[in-house]
Amino acid sequence: MELGAKNLSVARGGVAVLEGVSFRLRAGEALVLRGPNGIGKTTLLRTVAGLQPPLSGRVEASPETVVYAGHSDGIKSMLTVDENLTFWSQVFDTEGVSAALAGFDLVSLRTRQAGALSAGQKRRLGLARLLVTGRPIWVLDEPTVSLDTQAVSLFVRAVRAHLAAGGAALLATHIDLGLEEAQCLDLEPFRAKVPAPDDFDGAFL
């Protein structure tokens, strides 16, 4: 099980934002993407997860090994917490949601409709979905948004358990998660170059 990017270039709205990104993640490893807002972290993660094609280069991973968690919590508001997780376990053909409920402190909320949860509880439910997918590579975009300190600790514990079980995680976050074992990749050196104007255009600038 490995995840790699080889000379990967990605675009947002048809405009290149990152060029020549390369990295490799193996079982038990985590990689945190760093860079200012707008540099292209979300675009890179979506490309790695197979949600949009790269401009050039390639992603090296089997699609069946990757699960993506983005800004949306990916929950059905009319279903209960338990029903939401059961739905995802059926989608990914896995069994049982007990570990996911316990891992994100959702046991007492299991019969509550997702639409009645607080923002933080919805986020915990969205992240608990990771535990029922059975997929070894987690691609995570700002996973701790709306989480309080206690919930962040639950998330970090879940990531550490995932790595210890041979999984891998690629994530973008603006906070220090305390994952000392994680590597970091600064995306600033990969920022796409702004095209220079040709002589005709330059005459009018």
Coordinates of C-alpha atoms in Angstrom, one line a residue, residues 14-180:
G14 CA -8.4 26.0 -15.6
V15 CA -5.4 27.9 -14.2
A16 CA -2.4 26.1 -12.9
V17 CA -1.8 26.6 -9.2
L18 CA 0.9 24.0 -8.3
E19 CA 3.5 22.4 -10.6
G20 CA 5.9 19.5 -10.2
V21 CA 4.7 18.2 -6.8
S22 CA 6.3 14.8 -5.9
F23 CA 6.0 12.8 -2.7
R24 CA 5.6 9.2 -1.6
L25 CA 3.6 7.8 1.4
R26 CA 4.0 4.3 2.7
A27 CA 2.1 2.3 5.3
G28 CA 2.3 3.9 8.7
E29 CA 3.2 7.3 7.4
A30 CA 1.5 10.7 7.5
L31 CA 2.2 13.8 5.4
V32 CA 0.9 17.3 6.3
L33 CA 0.7 19.9 3.5
R34 CA 1.7 23.4 4.4
G35 CA 1.1 26.7 2.6
P36 CA -0.9 29.9 2.7
N37 CA -4.6 30.0 1.8
G38 CA -5.2 29.8 -1.9
I39 CA -1.9 28.1 -2.8
G40 CA -3.8 25.0 -3.9
K41 CA -3.9 22.5 -1.0
T42 CA -7.5 21.6 -1.6
T43 CA -7.0 21.3 -5.4
L44 CA -4.0 19.0 -4.8
L45 CA -5.9 16.8 -2.3
R46 CA -8.9 16.5 -4.7
T47 CA -6.6 15.5 -7.5
V48 CA -4.8 12.9 -5.4
A49 CA -8.3 11.5 -4.3
G50 CA -9.3 11.2 -8.0
L51 CA -12.0 13.8 -7.9
Q52 CA -10.4 15.9 -10.7
P53 CA -7.7 15.1 -13.3
P54 CA -4.2 16.5 -13.1
L55 CA -2.8 18.9 -15.6
S56 CA 0.3 16.7 -15.9
G57 CA 2.2 14.1 -13.9
R58 CA 0.4 11.3 -12.2
V59 CA -1.0 10.0 -8.9
E60 CA 0.3 6.5 -8.0
A61 CA -2.3 4.7 -5.9
S62 CA -5.1 2.2 -6.5
P63 CA -8.5 4.2 -6.4
E64 CA -9.9 1.5 -4.1
T65 CA -7.4 2.3 -1.4
V66 CA -8.2 6.0 -1.0
V67 CA -11.0 7.8 0.9
Y68 CA -11.4 11.6 0.9
A69 CA -12.9 13.8 3.6
G70 CA -13.3 17.4 2.5
H71 CA -15.1 20.5 3.7
S72 CA -18.5 18.8 3.5
D73 CA -19.3 16.4 6.3
G74 CA -21.0 13.9 3.9
I75 CA -23.9 13.1 6.1
K76 CA -27.7 12.7 5.5
S77 CA -29.6 15.1 7.8
M78 CA -32.7 13.0 8.0
L79 CA -30.9 9.8 9.0
T80 CA -29.7 9.1 12.6
V81 CA -26.0 9.0 13.5
D82 CA -26.2 5.2 13.5
E83 CA -28.0 5.1 10.2
N84 CA -25.5 7.4 8.5
L85 CA -22.6 5.2 9.5
T86 CA -24.5 2.0 8.6
F87 CA -25.2 3.6 5.1
W88 CA -21.4 4.2 4.6
S89 CA -20.5 0.7 5.8
Q90 CA -22.9 -0.7 3.2
V91 CA -21.4 1.5 0.5
F92 CA -17.9 0.3 1.3
D93 CA -19.0 -3.3 2.1
T94 CA -17.7 -3.3 5.6
E95 CA -19.2 -4.6 8.8
G96 CA -20.1 -2.8 12.1
V97 CA -20.1 0.8 13.2
S98 CA -19.4 0.3 16.9
A99 CA -15.7 1.3 16.6
A100 CA -16.5 4.4 14.7
L101 CA -19.2 5.5 17.2
A102 CA -16.8 4.9 20.1
G103 CA -13.8 6.5 18.4
F104 CA -15.5 9.8 17.9
D105 CA -17.6 9.8 21.1
L106 CA -20.9 9.3 19.3
V107 CA -22.4 6.4 21.2
S108 CA -24.8 8.6 23.2
L109 CA -25.9 10.3 20.0
R110 CA -26.4 7.2 17.9
T111 CA -30.2 7.6 17.7
R112 CA -30.2 11.3 17.1
Q113 CA -31.0 12.7 13.6
A114 CA -27.9 14.1 12.0
G115 CA -29.7 17.3 11.2
A116 CA -30.2 18.0 14.9
L117 CA -26.5 17.8 15.7
S118 CA -24.2 20.8 16.4
A119 CA -21.6 21.7 13.9
G120 CA -18.9 20.0 15.9
Q121 CA -21.0 16.8 16.3
K122 CA -21.7 16.8 12.6
R123 CA -18.0 17.1 11.9
R124 CA -17.2 14.2 14.2
L125 CA -19.8 12.1 12.4
G126 CA -18.3 13.0 9.1
L127 CA -14.8 11.9 10.3
A128 CA -16.2 8.7 11.9
R129 CA -17.1 7.7 8.4
L130 CA -13.4 7.2 7.7
L131 CA -13.4 4.3 10.2
V132 CA -16.1 2.3 8.4
T133 CA -14.6 2.6 4.9
G134 CA -11.9 0.0 5.4
R135 CA -9.7 2.0 3.1
P136 CA -6.0 2.4 4.1
I137 CA -5.2 5.9 2.6
W138 CA -7.0 8.9 4.2
V139 CA -6.9 12.2 2.2
L140 CA -8.1 14.9 4.6
D141 CA -8.8 18.6 3.9
E142 CA -8.9 20.7 7.1
P143 CA -10.4 17.8 9.1
T144 CA -10.5 19.7 12.4
V145 CA -12.8 22.6 11.3
S146 CA -15.6 23.1 13.9
L147 CA -13.9 20.7 16.4
D148 CA -13.2 21.7 20.0
T149 CA -10.0 20.7 21.7
Q150 CA -11.4 17.4 23.0
A151 CA -12.7 16.4 19.6
V152 CA -9.3 17.3 18.0
S153 CA -7.7 14.9 20.4
L154 CA -10.1 12.2 19.4
F155 CA -9.2 12.8 15.7
V156 CA -5.5 12.7 16.4
R157 CA -6.0 9.4 18.3
A158 CA -7.9 8.0 15.4
V159 CA -5.1 9.0 13.0
R160 CA -2.5 7.4 15.2
A161 CA -4.4 4.2 15.4
H162 CA -4.9 4.2 11.7
L163 CA -1.1 4.6 11.1
A164 CA -0.3 1.9 13.7
A165 CA -2.6 -0.5 11.8
G166 CA -0.7 0.1 8.6
G167 CA -2.7 3.0 7.1
A168 CA -1.5 6.3 5.7
A169 CA -2.8 9.9 5.9
L170 CA -2.3 12.9 3.7
L171 CA -3.8 16.0 5.2
A172 CA -3.9 19.8 5.0
T173 CA -4.5 21.7 8.3
H174 CA -3.8 25.1 9.7
I175 CA -3.3 23.9 13.3
D176 CA -0.6 22.0 15.0
L177 CA -2.1 18.5 15.6
G178 CA 0.9 17.4 17.7
L179 CA 1.5 14.5 15.2
E180 CA 5.3 14.5 15.7

